[in-house]
PDB file of C-alpha atoms in Angstrom:
ATOM      1  CA  MET A 157     -15.326 -40.285-113.953  1.00  0.00           C
ATOM      2  CA  ALA A 158     -16.849 -43.731-113.327  1.00  0.00           C
ATOM      3  CA  ALA A 159     -16.671 -45.072-109.807  1.00  0.00           C
ATOM      4  CA  SER A 160     -14.401 -48.065-109.301  1.00  0.00           C
ATOM      5  CA  ILE A 161     -16.015 -51.362-108.354  1.00  0.00           C
ATOM      6  CA  ALA A 162     -14.623 -53.294-105.396  1.00  0.00           C
ATOM      7  CA  TYR A 163     -14.368 -57.049-105.774  1.00  0.00           C
ATOM      8  CA  LYS A 164     -14.032 -59.705-103.112  1.00  0.00           C
ATOM      9  CA  GLN A 165     -12.350 -63.079-103.481  1.00  0.00           C
ATOM     10  CA  VAL A 166     -14.650 -66.057-102.901  1.00  0.00           C
ATOM     11  CA  LYS A 167     -13.582 -69.707-102.679  1.00  0.00           C
ATOM     12  CA  ILE A 168     -16.019 -71.730-104.784  1.00  0.00           C
ATOM     13  CA  PHE A 169     -14.233 -74.905-105.926  1.00  0.00           C
ATOM     14  CA  SER A 170     -12.257 -77.176-103.623  1.00  0.00           C
ATOM     15  CA  ALA A 171      -9.005 -78.784-104.736  1.00  0.00           C
ATOM     16  CA  ALA A 172     -10.762 -82.159-105.097  1.00  0.00           C
ATOM     17  CA  ILE A 173     -13.453 -80.736-107.400  1.00  0.00           C
ATOM     18  CA  ARG A 174     -10.835 -78.994-109.552  1.00  0.00           C
ATOM     19  CA  ILE A 175      -8.644 -82.096-109.820  1.00  0.00           C
ATOM     20  CA  PHE A 176     -11.564 -84.334-110.719  1.00  0.00           C
ATOM     21  CA  HIS A 177     -12.848 -81.789-113.233  1.00  0.00           C
ATOM     22  CA  TRP A 178      -9.586 -81.816-115.191  1.00  0.00           C
ATOM     23  CA  LEU A 179      -9.155 -85.585-114.829  1.00  0.00           C
ATOM     24  CA  ARG A 180     -12.635 -86.038-116.287  1.00  0.00           C
ATOM     25  CA  ALA A 181     -11.863 -83.566-119.077  1.00  0.00           C
ATOM     26  CA  LEU A 182      -8.652 -85.450-119.930  1.00  0.00           C
ATOM     27  CA  ALA A 183     -10.452 -88.803-119.788  1.00  0.00           C
ATOM     28  CA  ILE A 184     -13.250 -87.589-122.087  1.00  0.00           C
ATOM     29  CA  VAL A 185     -10.820 -86.198-124.672  1.00  0.00           C
ATOM     30  CA  MET A 186      -8.726 -89.373-124.685  1.00  0.00           C
ATOM     31  CA  LEU A 187     -11.772 -91.664-124.738  1.00  0.00           C
ATOM     32  CA  VAL A 188     -13.303 -89.810-127.675  1.00  0.00           C
ATOM     33  CA  ALA A 189     -10.010 -89.849-129.607  1.00  0.00           C
ATOM     34  CA  THR A 190      -9.272 -93.524-128.950  1.00  0.00           C
ATOM     35  CA  GLY A 191     -12.928 -94.534-129.324  1.00  0.00           C
ATOM     36  CA  LEU A 192     -13.169 -92.953-132.769  1.00  0.00           C
ATOM     37  CA  TYR A 193      -9.995 -94.782-133.772  1.00  0.00           C
ATOM     38  CA  ILE A 194     -11.337 -98.112-132.483  1.00  0.00           C
ATOM     39  CA  SER A 195     -14.558 -97.652-134.448  1.00  0.00           C
ATOM     40  CA  TRP A 196     -12.640 -96.594-137.589  1.00  0.00           C
ATOM     41  CA  PRO A 197      -8.890 -97.439-137.586  1.00  0.00           C
ATOM     42  CA  TYR A 198      -7.487 -94.688-139.776  1.00  0.00           C
ATOM     43  CA  VAL A 199      -3.810 -95.326-138.932  1.00  0.00           C
ATOM     44  CA  VAL A 200      -2.182 -98.429-140.376  1.00  0.00           C
ATOM     45  CA  GLY A 201       0.582 -99.996-138.339  1.00  0.00           C
ATOM     46  CA  ALA A 202       3.983-100.991-139.682  1.00  0.00           C
ATOM     47  CA  ASP A 203       4.429-104.338-141.421  1.00  0.00           C
ATOM     48  CA  SER A 204       5.628-106.000-138.254  1.00  0.00           C
ATOM     49  CA  THR A 205       4.049-108.189-135.589  1.00  0.00           C
ATOM     50  CA  ASP A 206       5.952-106.147-132.974  1.00  0.00           C
ATOM     51  CA  VAL A 207       3.805-103.063-133.647  1.00  0.00           C
ATOM     52  CA  LEU A 208       0.229-103.391-132.433  1.00  0.00           C
ATOM     53  CA  VAL A 209      -1.363 -99.979-133.007  1.00  0.00           C
ATOM     54  CA  GLN A 210      -4.942-101.127-132.390  1.00  0.00           C
ATOM     55  CA  GLY A 211      -3.852-102.934-129.223  1.00  0.00           C
ATOM     56  CA  TRP A 212      -2.179 -99.854-127.709  1.00  0.00           C
ATOM     57  CA  ILE A 213      -5.149 -97.666-128.638  1.00  0.00           C
ATOM     58  CA  ARG A 214      -7.523-100.140-126.976  1.00  0.00           C
ATOM     59  CA  PHE A 215      -5.266-100.279-123.909  1.00  0.00           C
ATOM     60  CA  ALA A 216      -5.360 -96.465-123.600  1.00  0.00           C
ATOM     61  CA  HIS A 217      -9.136 -96.551-124.038  1.00  0.00           C
ATOM     62  CA  LEU A 218      -9.459 -99.024-121.162  1.00  0.00           C
ATOM     63  CA  ILE A 219      -7.191 -96.993-118.862  1.00  0.00           C
ATOM     64  CA  PHE A 220      -9.055 -93.726-119.402  1.00  0.00           C
ATOM     65  CA  GLY A 221     -12.371 -95.568-119.250  1.00  0.00           C
ATOM     66  CA  PHE A 222     -11.575 -96.713-115.716  1.00  0.00           C
ATOM     67  CA  VAL A 223     -10.408 -93.170-114.885  1.00  0.00           C
ATOM     68  CA  LEU A 224     -13.807 -91.850-116.005  1.00  0.00           C
ATOM     69  CA  CYS A 225     -15.597 -94.504-113.923  1.00  0.00           C
ATOM     70  CA  ALA A 226     -13.587 -93.552-110.827  1.00  0.00           C
ATOM     71  CA  VAL A 227     -14.086 -89.813-111.330  1.00  0.00           C
ATOM     72  CA  THR A 228     -17.824 -90.258-111.928  1.00  0.00           C
ATOM     73  CA  LEU A 229     -18.168 -92.116-108.629  1.00  0.00           C
ATOM     74  CA  ALA A 230     -15.954 -89.608-106.788  1.00  0.00           C
ATOM     75  CA  ARG A 231     -17.885 -86.590-108.080  1.00  0.00           C
ATOM     76  CA  ALA A 232     -21.191 -88.170-107.070  1.00  0.00           C
ATOM     77  CA  TYR A 233     -19.806 -88.721-103.577  1.00  0.00           C
ATOM     78  CA  LEU A 234     -18.513 -85.134-103.312  1.00  0.00           C
ATOM     79  CA  PHE A 235     -21.827 -83.693-104.458  1.00  0.00           C
ATOM     80  CA  PHE A 236     -23.754 -85.408-101.672  1.00  0.00           C
ATOM     81  CA  PHE A 237     -21.174 -85.557 -98.878  1.00  0.00           C
ATOM     82  CA  SER A 238     -18.648 -82.748 -99.422  1.00  0.00           C
ATOM     83  CA  LYS A 239     -18.238 -80.320 -96.502  1.00  0.00           C
ATOM     84  CA  SER A 240     -18.919 -77.451 -98.902  1.00  0.00           C
ATOM     85  CA  ASP A 241     -22.573 -77.301 -99.912  1.00  0.00           C
ATOM     86  CA  ILE A 242     -22.087 -74.742-102.689  1.00  0.00           C
ATOM     87  CA  GLU A 243     -23.084 -77.287-105.340  1.00  0.00           C
ATOM     88  CA  ARG A 244     -26.007 -78.673-103.327  1.00  0.00           C
ATOM     89  CA  ARG A 245     -27.360 -75.160-102.713  1.00  0.00           C
ATOM     90  CA  SER A 246     -27.826 -74.791-106.465  1.00  0.00           C
ATOM     91  CA  PHE A 247     -30.776 -77.184-106.250  1.00  0.00           C
ATOM     92  CA  LYS A 248     -32.768 -74.388-104.570  1.00  0.00           C
ATOM     93  CA  ASP A 249     -32.694 -72.454-107.836  1.00  0.00           C
ATOM     94  CA  VAL A 250     -33.834 -75.505-109.801  1.00  0.00           C
ATOM     95  CA  MET A 251     -37.014 -75.522-107.702  1.00  0.00           C
ATOM     96  CA  SER A 252     -37.565 -71.788-108.196  1.00  0.00           C
ATOM     97  CA  PHE A 253     -39.504 -70.670-111.279  1.00  0.00           C
ATOM     98  CA  ARG A 254     -38.207 -67.133-110.740  1.00  0.00           C
ATOM     99  CA  SER A 255     -34.586 -68.372-110.930  1.00  0.00           C
ATOM    100  CA  TRP A 256     -35.303 -70.116-114.253  1.00  0.00           C
ATOM    101  CA  ILE A 257     -36.712 -66.896-115.704  1.00  0.00           C
ATOM    102  CA  ALA A 258     -33.793 -64.873-114.312  1.00  0.00           C
ATOM    103  CA  GLN A 259     -31.207 -67.166-115.898  1.00  0.00           C
ATOM    104  CA  ILE A 260     -32.921 -67.230-119.274  1.00  0.00           C
ATOM    105  CA  LYS A 261     -33.188 -63.423-119.194  1.00  0.00           C
ATOM    106  CA  SER A 262     -29.512 -63.115-118.238  1.00  0.00           C
ATOM    107  CA  TYR A 263     -28.565 -65.199-121.277  1.00  0.00           C
ATOM    108  CA  LEU A 264     -30.525 -62.694-123.371  1.00  0.00           C
ATOM    109  CA  TRP A 265     -28.497 -59.834-121.841  1.00  0.00           C
ATOM    110  CA  MET A 266     -31.446 -58.776-119.664  1.00  0.00           C
ATOM    111  CA  GLY A 267     -30.162 -58.426-116.120  1.00  0.00           C
ATOM    112  CA  HIS A 268     -27.911 -60.522-113.918  1.00  0.00           C
ATOM    113  CA  LEU A 269     -28.340 -63.831-112.136  1.00  0.00           C
ATOM    114  CA  ASP A 270     -28.273 -64.022-108.340  1.00  0.00           C
ATOM    115  CA  LYS A 271     -27.710 -67.710-107.611  1.00  0.00           C
ATOM    116  CA  ALA A 272     -28.156 -69.572-104.344  1.00  0.00           C
ATOM    117  CA  GLY A 273     -25.185 -71.818-105.167  1.00  0.00           C
ATOM    118  CA  ILE A 274     -22.546 -71.983-107.865  1.00  0.00           C
ATOM    119  CA  TYR A 275     -24.811 -73.055-110.730  1.00  0.00           C
ATOM    120  CA  GLY A 276     -27.931 -71.505-112.173  1.00  0.00           C
ATOM    121  CA  PRO A 277     -30.929 -73.834-112.710  1.00  0.00           C
ATOM    122  CA  LEU A 278     -30.170 -74.416-116.395  1.00  0.00           C
ATOM    123  CA  GLN A 279     -26.512 -75.109-115.614  1.00  0.00           C
ATOM    124  CA  PHE A 280     -27.434 -77.472-112.788  1.00  0.00           C
ATOM    125  CA  MET A 281     -29.824 -79.515-114.914  1.00  0.00           C
ATOM    126  CA  THR A 282     -27.314 -79.646-117.787  1.00  0.00           C
ATOM    127  CA  TYR A 283     -24.535 -80.886-115.499  1.00  0.00           C
ATOM    128  CA  PHE A 284     -26.934 -83.353-113.879  1.00  0.00           C
ATOM    129  CA  ALA A 285     -27.899 -84.713-117.307  1.00  0.00           C
ATOM    130  CA  ILE A 286     -24.279 -85.060-118.445  1.00  0.00           C
ATOM    131  CA  SER A 287     -23.473 -86.847-115.156  1.00  0.00           C
ATOM    132  CA  ILE A 288     -26.221 -89.365-115.955  1.00  0.00           C
ATOM    133  CA  VAL A 289     -24.774 -89.764-119.458  1.00  0.00           C
ATOM    134  CA  ALA A 290     -21.306 -90.294-117.922  1.00  0.00           C
ATOM    135  CA  ALA A 291     -22.714 -93.000-115.644  1.00  0.00           C
ATOM    136  CA  LEU A 292     -24.465 -94.704-118.572  1.00  0.00           C
ATOM    137  CA  ILE A 293     -21.407 -94.577-120.810  1.00  0.00           C
ATOM    138  CA  CYS A 294     -19.405 -96.136-117.955  1.00  0.00           C
ATOM    139  CA  VAL A 295     -21.989 -98.910-117.582  1.00  0.00           C
ATOM    140  CA  THR A 296     -22.099 -99.678-121.320  1.00  0.00           C
ATOM    141  CA  GLY A 297     -18.309 -99.530-121.424  1.00  0.00           C
ATOM    142  CA  LEU A 298     -18.043-102.052-118.584  1.00  0.00           C
ATOM    143  CA  ILE A 299     -20.549-104.310-120.366  1.00  0.00           C
ATOM    144  CA  LEU A 300     -18.374-104.238-123.494  1.00  0.00           C
ATOM    145  CA  TYR A 301     -15.298-104.858-121.329  1.00  0.00           C
ATOM    146  CA  ALA A 302     -16.853-107.910-119.655  1.00  0.00           C
ATOM    147  CA  ASN A 303     -17.839-109.353-123.036  1.00  0.00           C
ATOM    148  CA  VAL A 304     -14.184-109.319-124.130  1.00  0.00           C
ATOM    149  CA  TYR A 305     -12.220-109.991-120.938  1.00  0.00           C
ATOM    150  CA  HIS A 306     -13.596-112.997-119.060  1.00  0.00           C
ATOM    151  CA  GLU A 307     -11.119-113.108-116.175  1.00  0.00           C
ATOM    152  CA  GLY A 308     -10.390-110.763-113.278  1.00  0.00           C
ATOM    153  CA  LEU A 309     -12.730-107.775-113.184  1.00  0.00           C
ATOM    154  CA  GLY A 310     -14.391-108.845-116.432  1.00  0.00           C
ATOM    155  CA  GLY A 311     -15.188-112.229-114.904  1.00  0.00           C
ATOM    156  CA  ALA A 312     -16.563-110.615-111.751  1.00  0.00           C
ATOM    157  CA  LEU A 313     -18.833-108.406-113.858  1.00  0.00           C
ATOM    158  CA  TRP A 314     -19.869-111.108-116.302  1.00  0.00           C
ATOM    159  CA  SER A 315     -23.136-112.246-114.686  1.00  0.00           C
ATOM    160  CA  THR A 316     -24.435-108.674-114.399  1.00  0.00           C
ATOM    161  CA  ALA A 317     -23.035-107.685-117.793  1.00  0.00           C
ATOM    162  CA  SER A 318     -24.635-110.661-119.549  1.00  0.00           C
ATOM    163  CA  TRP A 319     -28.031-109.781-118.054  1.00  0.00           C
ATOM    164  CA  LEU A 320     -27.681-106.109-119.063  1.00  0.00           C
ATOM    165  CA  THR A 321     -26.541-107.124-122.545  1.00  0.00           C
ATOM    166  CA  GLU A 322     -29.723-109.121-122.970  1.00  0.00           C
ATOM    167  CA  ALA A 323     -31.882-106.377-121.462  1.00  0.00           C
ATOM    168  CA  LEU A 324     -30.444-103.734-123.812  1.00  0.00           C
ATOM    169  CA  GLY A 325     -31.137-105.823-126.911  1.00  0.00           C
ATOM    170  CA  GLY A 326     -27.807-107.527-127.460  1.00  0.00           C
ATOM    171  CA  LEU A 327     -24.152-106.604-127.722  1.00  0.00           C
ATOM    172  CA  ALA A 328     -24.600-104.642-130.956  1.00  0.00           C
ATOM    173  CA  MET A 329     -27.181-102.377-129.313  1.00  0.00           C
ATOM    174  CA  VAL A 330     -24.914-101.845-126.302  1.00  0.00           C
ATOM    175  CA  ARG A 331     -22.172-100.709-128.656  1.00  0.00           C
ATOM    176  CA  ILE A 332     -24.569 -98.399-130.536  1.00  0.00           C
ATOM    177  CA  TRP A 333     -25.746 -96.775-127.287  1.00  0.00           C
ATOM    178  CA  HIS A 334     -22.094 -96.378-126.265  1.00  0.00           C
ATOM    179  CA  HIS A 335     -21.464 -94.531-129.545  1.00  0.00           C
ATOM    180  CA  TYR A 336     -24.579 -92.349-129.178  1.00  0.00           C
ATOM    181  CA  MET A 337     -23.520 -91.192-125.726  1.00  0.00           C
ATOM    182  CA  THR A 338     -20.029 -90.472-127.032  1.00  0.00           C
ATOM    183  CA  TRP A 339     -21.562 -87.971-129.451  1.00  0.00           C
ATOM    184  CA  VAL A 340     -23.533 -86.442-126.562  1.00  0.00           C
ATOM    185  CA  PHE A 341     -20.178 -85.879-124.840  1.00  0.00           C
ATOM    186  CA  ILE A 342     -18.679 -84.304-127.960  1.00  0.00           C
ATOM    187  CA  ILE A 343     -21.591 -81.889-128.368  1.00  0.00           C
ATOM    188  CA  PHE A 344     -21.605 -81.070-124.648  1.00  0.00           C
ATOM    189  CA  VAL A 345     -17.871 -80.290-124.533  1.00  0.00           C
ATOM    190  CA  VAL A 346     -18.128 -77.837-127.440  1.00  0.00           C
ATOM    191  CA  ILE A 347     -21.107 -76.023-125.872  1.00  0.00           C
ATOM    192  CA  HIS A 348     -19.601 -76.169-122.370  1.00  0.00           C
ATOM    193  CA  VAL A 349     -16.314 -74.538-123.405  1.00  0.00           C
ATOM    194  CA  TYR A 350     -18.143 -71.843-125.386  1.00  0.00           C
ATOM    195  CA  MET A 351     -20.537 -71.064-122.519  1.00  0.00           C
ATOM    196  CA  ALA A 352     -17.755 -71.017-119.916  1.00  0.00           C
ATOM    197  CA  VAL A 353     -15.851 -68.388-121.916  1.00  0.00           C
ATOM    198  CA  TRP A 354     -19.048 -66.459-122.732  1.00  0.00           C
ATOM    199  CA  TYR A 355     -20.130 -66.482-119.074  1.00  0.00           C
ATOM    200  CA  GLY A 356     -16.835 -64.950-117.975  1.00  0.00           C
ATOM    201  CA  ILE A 357     -17.162 -62.208-120.594  1.00  0.00           C
ATOM    202  CA  ARG A 358     -20.847 -61.587-119.890  1.00  0.00           C
ATOM    203  CA  PHE A 359     -20.722 -61.419-116.079  1.00  0.00           C
ATOM    204  CA  LYS A 360     -17.022 -60.670-115.462  1.00  0.00           C
ATOM    205  CA  HIS A 361     -16.792 -63.510-112.967  1.00  0.00           C
ATOM    206  CA  ASN A 362     -17.236 -67.286-112.776  1.00  0.00           C
ATOM    207  CA  ALA A 363     -14.751 -67.391-115.637  1.00  0.00           C
ATOM    208  CA  VAL A 364     -12.683 -70.352-116.755  1.00  0.00           C
ATOM    209  CA  ASP A 365      -9.886 -69.467-114.313  1.00  0.00           C
ATOM    210  CA  ALA A 366     -12.211 -70.301-111.379  1.00  0.00           C
ATOM    211  CA  ILE A 367     -11.934 -74.034-112.107  1.00  0.00           C
ATOM    212  CA  VAL A 368      -8.141 -73.618-112.143  1.00  0.00           C
ATOM    213  CA  SER A 369      -7.576 -71.477-109.046  1.00  0.00           C
ATOM    214  CA  GLY A 370     -10.761 -72.335-107.184  1.00  0.00           C
ATOM    215  CA  TYR A 371     -11.510 -68.652-106.573  1.00  0.00           C
ATOM    216  CA  ASP A 372     -14.056 -66.293-108.040  1.00  0.00           C
ATOM    217  CA  TYR A 373     -14.034 -62.480-107.836  1.00  0.00           C
ATOM    218  CA  ARG A 374     -17.433 -60.933-107.255  1.00  0.00           C
ATOM    219  CA  PRO A 375     -18.462 -57.302-106.846  1.00  0.00           C
ATOM    220  CA  GLU A 376     -19.129 -56.355-103.245  1.00  0.00           C
ATOM    221  CA  LYS A 377     -22.674 -55.394-102.383  1.00  0.00           C
ATOM    222  CA  HIS A 378     -23.195 -52.102-100.560  1.00  0.00           C
TER     223      HIS A 378
END
């Protein structure tokens, strides 16, 4: 008869991290959906001037765009200044060649991964890269916003936005880069969801429910 394994409950994600994670997920889904519609309007509105389908889609895109900007800034702040250093500790593994080998081997079903923080080195670098992409898509989005809305926030951003527009090769190039990074998001989300489910099956912890409850269940070491 196989011996039972004792597990202990470990708090890994704070309420703020969990809330911002799902806000960012919602913002990305809505931005991709509305962005694809803006680039290719596949729904035709009714024959009435009272129905402005494109206008409402653009309005939703702006709202969730600002949500993504706010969450991106908030997550950057939490990473550097949160009381919990569980995310910051992951950087130790990034600097360890042995940790890189261990994570790659674990993905090939060759052993387990003992991490200093919550993320392995490959996970950390992937999340770091997608955070940079999120920041860049926010910047290009704000440039596009300032080129359309010239009062209020758009007016305040105009001088910087006009310089960045010129530096990036013109408004058309800004829009193209915005589209490219959207596809990076789409590819990342598909891989991220798959790996999150696979990781929970492979290691029996750090599953998807951890980002919901905040808790992980890990086998006790004896």
